[in-house]
Amino acid sequence: MGRRPSYDDNGRKKGAWSPEEDKKLRDYIVRYGHWNWRELPKFAGLARCGKSCRLRWMNYLRPNVKRGSYTEEEEDIIIKSHEELGNKWSAIAAKLPGRTDNEIKNHWHTHLRKRLHQDQSTADPGKILKQSTNEGVQSASEKRRGFAPKEVANDPDLSQAPPILESSSSSEISNLSFDCALLPGGMNSIMMEDISSSSSIPVESIVESTDDFWTQPFLADTVYFNQNDDLISSVPLVEGGFLTPYDHNLYYYDDGLDYYSFPPY
DNA sequence: AACGTGGACAACCGCGGACCG
DNA sequence: GCGGTCCGCGGTTGTCCACGT
């Protein structure tokens, strides 16, 4: 599924994500967080725009993203929330742990809306929910695929990942949360917070952005491709696999610590 | 077996809000 | 108040695949 990979005028890759790209993005964010979406692909070695990376992470790679069939309760919540909120998919998603707004939106358009329209004539809400649930337990496409989802099944990293349970929390997977803010002087700053240690370490990044955030490519000078013409890295890889913000002789990190340490200013 | 069609869903695109100088 | 940057949201599109003919 997804779109056929292609490249735009700026040399950025578009379309379906490869398992290698997924791994790079996931590994990078797990390790360093999404401190700045625009610059993240550069440091993660991805020829993607930041917006694409954000979407992929939020809708697919993010911990706790629950995939697969919808339960009766979930569909009930979606229908009721839609009556209440309309097309506020993010608000509806907030009521369904593990479900993304995009996934709910798709599910609504392909299953629930159609069914609601069909059953409005019968005017039996209980029946609507029951019918939607019966198919929601396993959709036609899932039956076809014999779910698990194709990409997850094909991706050894994803398939080996622990099952994401409704009750699990993101902190079980990563203790790091990241907030981005702007510091005076127009410089970007990174606020990395280690939940477990409650320590916050603001740091500054030298990158000043003047171009459109989402559309401007962020390829480094040196681009490496493998034999399949896939981008291996847009920056020279360093030990551990990524060029990080700290590799610009500005910061360093102590990998043995729960949080990153930086030289005093 | 070949082809057409529609379902499903990942990903793209454009817009607008929050924040800051 | 204005413009720029960053980010999130919702609508739409592109593509794959199963199924029907």
Coordinates of C-alpha atoms (C1' of nucleotides) in Angstrom, one line a residue:
Chain A
M1 CA 0.0 0.0 0.0
G2 CA 1.1 3.6 0.1
R3 CA 2.6 5.5 -2.7
R4 CA 5.3 4.6 -5.1
P5 CA 8.6 6.1 -4.0
S6 CA 9.6 9.1 -6.1
Y7 CA 11.7 12.2 -5.8
D8 CA 10.6 15.8 -5.9
D9 CA 12.4 18.7 -7.6
N10 CA 14.5 19.2 -4.5
G11 CA 15.7 15.6 -4.4
R12 CA 13.6 14.7 -1.5
K13 CA 12.1 11.2 -1.5
K14 CA 8.3 11.0 -1.5
G15 CA 6.0 8.1 -1.3
A16 CA 6.0 4.9 0.6
W17 CA 8.6 4.5 3.4
S18 CA 11.0 1.6 3.1
P19 CA 11.9 -0.5 6.2
E20 CA 15.3 1.0 6.2
E21 CA 13.9 4.5 6.4
D22 CA 11.5 3.4 9.1
K23 CA 14.4 2.0 11.1
K24 CA 16.5 5.1 10.7
L25 CA 13.6 7.4 11.8
R26 CA 12.6 5.2 14.7
D27 CA 16.1 4.6 15.9
Y28 CA 16.9 8.3 15.7
I29 CA 13.8 9.5 17.5
V30 CA 14.0 6.8 20.2
R31 CA 17.5 7.9 20.8
Y32 CA 17.4 11.7 20.4
G33 CA 13.7 12.6 20.2
H34 CA 12.0 14.8 17.7
W35 CA 13.7 17.9 18.7
N36 CA 13.1 19.7 15.4
W37 CA 11.1 18.1 12.7
R38 CA 12.6 20.2 10.0
E39 CA 16.2 19.3 10.8
L40 CA 15.6 15.8 12.0
P41 CA 15.7 14.1 8.6
K42 CA 19.2 15.5 8.0
F43 CA 20.5 14.2 11.2
A44 CA 18.7 10.9 10.9
G45 CA 20.2 10.4 7.4
L46 CA 16.8 10.6 5.6
A47 CA 16.1 12.3 2.3
R48 CA 12.6 13.3 3.5
C49 CA 11.0 16.5 4.5
G50 CA 10.4 17.0 8.1
K51 CA 6.7 17.0 7.6
S52 CA 6.8 13.5 6.0
C53 CA 9.0 12.3 8.9
R54 CA 6.5 13.7 11.4
L55 CA 3.6 12.1 9.7
R56 CA 5.3 8.7 9.5
W57 CA 6.3 8.8 13.1
M58 CA 3.0 10.0 14.4
N59 CA 0.9 7.6 12.4
Y60 CA 3.0 4.6 12.2
L61 CA 6.2 4.3 14.1
R62 CA 5.3 6.1 17.3
P63 CA 5.2 3.8 20.4
N64 CA 1.8 2.8 21.4
V65 CA 0.3 3.1 18.0
K66 CA -2.3 0.3 18.0
R67 CA -2.8 -1.3 14.7
G68 CA -5.3 -3.8 13.5
S69 CA -9.0 -4.2 14.0
Y70 CA -11.3 -1.9 15.9
T71 CA -13.1 -3.2 18.9
E72 CA -16.8 -2.6 19.6
E73 CA -16.0 -0.1 22.2
E74 CA -13.6 1.8 20.0
E75 CA -16.2 2.1 17.2
D76 CA -18.8 3.1 19.7
I77 CA -16.6 5.9 20.9
I78 CA -15.8 7.0 17.4
I79 CA -19.4 7.2 16.4
K80 CA -20.5 9.0 19.5
S81 CA -17.5 11.3 19.4
H82 CA -18.2 12.2 15.8
E83 CA -21.8 13.0 16.7
E84 CA -20.4 15.2 19.4
L85 CA -17.3 16.8 17.8
G86 CA -17.8 16.4 14.0
N87 CA -14.6 15.9 12.0
K88 CA -12.3 16.7 14.9
W89 CA -10.3 13.6 14.3
S90 CA -7.5 14.6 16.7
A91 CA -10.0 15.2 19.4
I92 CA -11.6 11.8 18.7
A93 CA -8.2 10.2 18.6
A94 CA -7.5 11.6 22.1
K95 CA -10.3 9.4 23.4
L96 CA -8.9 6.3 21.8
P97 CA -5.4 5.5 23.2
G98 CA -3.2 4.1 20.5
R99 CA -5.3 5.2 17.6
T100 CA -4.1 8.0 15.4
D101 CA -6.3 10.7 13.9
N102 CA -5.4 9.6 10.4
E103 CA -6.3 6.0 11.1
I104 CA -9.6 7.0 12.7
K105 CA -10.4 9.3 9.8
N106 CA -9.7 6.5 7.3
H107 CA -11.8 4.0 9.3
W108 CA -14.6 6.5 9.5
H109 CA -14.6 7.1 5.7
T110 CA -14.3 3.5 4.7
H111 CA -16.5 1.8 7.3
L112 CA -18.4 3.8 9.8
R113 CA -19.8 6.7 7.7
K114 CA -21.0 4.4 5.0
R115 CA -22.6 2.2 7.5
L116 CA -24.3 5.1 9.3
H117 CA -25.8 6.3 6.0
Q118 CA -27.0 2.8 5.2
D119 CA -28.6 2.4 8.6
Q120 CA -30.1 5.8 9.0
S121 CA -33.1 4.4 7.1
T122 CA -33.5 1.7 9.7
A123 CA -33.0 4.3 12.5
D124 CA -31.7 1.7 15.0
P125 CA -28.5 3.0 16.6
G126 CA -27.9 -0.2 18.4
K127 CA -28.0 -2.1 15.1
I128 CA -25.6 0.4 13.6
L129 CA -23.1 -0.2 16.3
K130 CA -23.5 -3.9 16.3
Q131 CA -23.1 -4.2 12.5
S132 CA -20.1 -1.9 12.5
T133 CA -18.6 -3.9 15.2
N134 CA -19.0 -7.2 13.5
E135 CA -17.0 -6.0 10.6
G136 CA -14.8 -4.0 12.7
V137 CA -13.5 -7.0 14.5
Q138 CA -11.8 -7.9 11.2
S139 CA -12.1 -5.8 8.2
A140 CA -12.3 -7.2 4.7
S141 CA -8.7 -6.1 4.0
E142 CA -7.5 -7.6 7.2
K143 CA -9.1 -10.9 6.3
R144 CA -7.5 -10.7 2.9
R145 CA -4.1 -10.1 4.5
G146 CA -4.6 -12.5 7.3
F147 CA -3.6 -9.6 9.5
A148 CA -0.9 -8.7 10.9
P149 CA -0.5 -5.7 8.7
K150 CA 1.8 -6.2 5.7
E151 CA 4.4 -3.7 6.5
V152 CA 4.8 -4.7 10.1
A153 CA 4.9 -8.4 9.2
N154 CA 7.6 -7.7 6.6
D155 CA 9.7 -5.5 8.8
P156 CA 11.7 -7.6 11.1
D157 CA 12.2 -4.7 13.4
L158 CA 8.6 -3.9 13.6
S159 CA 7.5 -7.5 13.8
Q160 CA 9.9 -8.1 16.6
A161 CA 8.7 -5.1 18.5
P162 CA 6.6 -5.9 21.6
P163 CA 2.9 -5.9 21.0
I164 CA 1.4 -2.6 21.7
L165 CA -1.3 -3.0 24.3
E166 CA -4.0 -0.5 25.0
S167 CA -3.0 -0.3 28.6
S168 CA 0.7 0.3 27.8
S169 CA 2.1 3.7 28.2
S170 CA 4.6 5.5 26.1
S171 CA 6.9 5.8 29.1
E172 CA 7.3 2.1 29.1
I173 CA 9.0 2.3 25.8
S174 CA 10.9 5.6 26.2
N175 CA 11.4 7.7 29.2
L176 CA 12.4 10.7 27.1
S177 CA 10.1 13.4 26.0
F178 CA 11.2 16.4 24.0
D179 CA 9.9 19.9 23.7
C180 CA 11.0 22.4 21.3
A181 CA 11.0 26.1 22.0
L182 CA 12.6 29.2 20.7
L183 CA 15.2 31.1 22.6
P184 CA 15.8 34.8 22.3
G185 CA 18.0 35.7 19.4
G186 CA 16.1 33.7 16.9
M187 CA 18.0 30.5 17.7
N188 CA 16.3 27.3 18.1
S189 CA 16.6 25.6 21.4
I190 CA 16.1 22.1 22.4
M191 CA 14.5 21.1 25.7
M192 CA 15.2 17.5 26.5
E193 CA 13.4 16.2 29.5
D194 CA 14.0 13.0 31.1
I195 CA 10.8 12.1 32.9
S196 CA 12.4 9.6 35.2
S197 CA 15.0 12.1 36.4
S198 CA 12.8 15.2 36.0
S199 CA 15.9 17.0 34.7
S200 CA 15.6 19.5 31.9
I201 CA 18.6 20.5 29.8
P202 CA 18.0 23.4 27.5
V203 CA 20.5 23.6 24.7
E204 CA 20.9 25.8 21.7
S205 CA 21.2 24.8 18.2
I206 CA 23.1 26.9 15.7
V207 CA 20.7 26.3 12.9
E208 CA 18.9 29.4 11.8
S209 CA 16.1 28.8 9.4
T210 CA 15.1 31.2 6.7
D211 CA 13.3 28.9 4.3
D212 CA 9.9 27.5 4.4
F213 CA 9.9 24.9 7.1
W214 CA 8.2 22.0 5.4
T215 CA 9.1 22.5 1.8
Q216 CA 12.8 23.4 2.0
P217 CA 14.9 20.3 1.5
F218 CA 17.5 19.6 4.2
L219 CA 20.0 17.5 2.4
A220 CA 23.6 17.8 3.5
D221 CA 26.3 18.4 1.0
T222 CA 27.2 14.8 0.8
V223 CA 24.6 12.2 -0.1
Y224 CA 25.3 8.5 -0.1
F225 CA 23.2 6.0 -2.0
N226 CA 23.4 2.3 -2.1
Q227 CA 23.1 0.1 -5.1
N228 CA 19.3 0.2 -5.0
D229 CA 19.5 4.0 -5.3
D230 CA 18.2 4.3 -1.8
L231 CA 19.6 7.1 0.3
I232 CA 21.9 5.6 2.9
S233 CA 22.8 8.8 4.6
S234 CA 22.7 12.5 3.8
V235 CA 25.5 13.1 6.2
P236 CA 28.6 11.1 7.1
L237 CA 27.6 8.5 9.6
V238 CA 29.2 8.6 12.9
E239 CA 29.6 6.0 15.5
G240 CA 26.2 4.8 16.4
G241 CA 24.8 5.5 13.0
F242 CA 23.7 9.1 13.0
L243 CA 25.1 12.5 12.8
T244 CA 23.6 14.3 15.7
P245 CA 23.3 17.9 16.6
Y246 CA 26.1 17.2 19.1
D247 CA 28.5 16.2 16.3
H248 CA 28.9 19.8 15.2
N249 CA 31.5 20.3 18.0
L250 CA 28.8 22.1 19.8
Y251 CA 27.5 19.5 22.1
Y252 CA 28.4 16.1 23.2
Y253 CA 26.4 13.5 25.0
D254 CA 27.2 10.8 27.4
D255 CA 25.5 7.7 26.1
G256 CA 25.9 6.1 29.5
L257 CA 23.6 8.5 31.2
D258 CA 19.8 8.5 31.2
Y259 CA 19.9 12.1 29.8
Y260 CA 22.2 14.0 27.6
S261 CA 24.9 16.1 29.1
F262 CA 26.3 19.2 27.5
P263 CA 29.3 21.3 28.2
P264 CA 28.6 24.4 30.4
Y265 CA 28.2 27.6 28.6
Chain B
dA1 C1' -6.3 -16.3 -17.4
dA2 C1' -7.1 -11.6 -18.1
dC3 C1' -9.2 -7.5 -17.1
dG4 C1' -12.0 -4.1 -14.6
dT5 C1' -13.6 -2.2 -10.4
dG6 C1' -13.8 -0.8 -5.8
dG7 C1' -12.1 -1.0 -1.0
dA8 C1' -8.6 0.1 2.0
dC9 C1' -5.1 2.9 3.8
dA10 C1' -0.5 5.3 3.7
dA11 C1' 1.0 9.5 2.5
dC12 C1' 0.6 14.2 0.5
dC13 C1' -1.0 18.9 0.5
dG14 C1' -2.7 23.2 2.1
dC15 C1' -4.3 25.8 5.7
dG16 C1' -4.3 27.8 10.1
dG17 C1' -3.0 28.3 15.0
dA18 C1' 0.6 29.1 18.5
dC19 C1' 4.5 31.4 19.5
dC20 C1' 8.2 34.7 19.2
dG21 C1' 10.9 38.8 17.9
Chain C
dG1 C1' 0.1 44.8 14.9
dC2 C1' 3.0 42.3 11.7
dG3 C1' 5.9 38.9 9.8
dG4 C1' 8.4 34.6 10.3
dT5 C1' 8.9 30.0 12.1
dC6 C1' 7.3 25.7 13.7
dC7 C1' 3.9 22.5 14.1
dG8 C1' -0.7 20.0 13.9
dC9 C1' -5.0 19.2 11.7
dG10 C1' -8.2 17.8 8.2
dG11 C1' -9.2 16.9 3.4
dT12 C1' -7.6 14.6 -0.5
dT13 C1' -5.0 11.6 -3.5
dG14 C1' -2.3 7.6 -5.2
dT15 C1' -1.5 3.0 -5.1
dC16 C1' -2.0 -1.8 -4.0
dC17 C1' -4.8 -5.8 -3.8
dA18 C1' -8.8 -8.8 -3.6
dC19 C1' -12.7 -9.9 -5.8
dG20 C1' -16.1 -10.2 -9.5
dT21 C1' -17.0 -10.8 -14.4

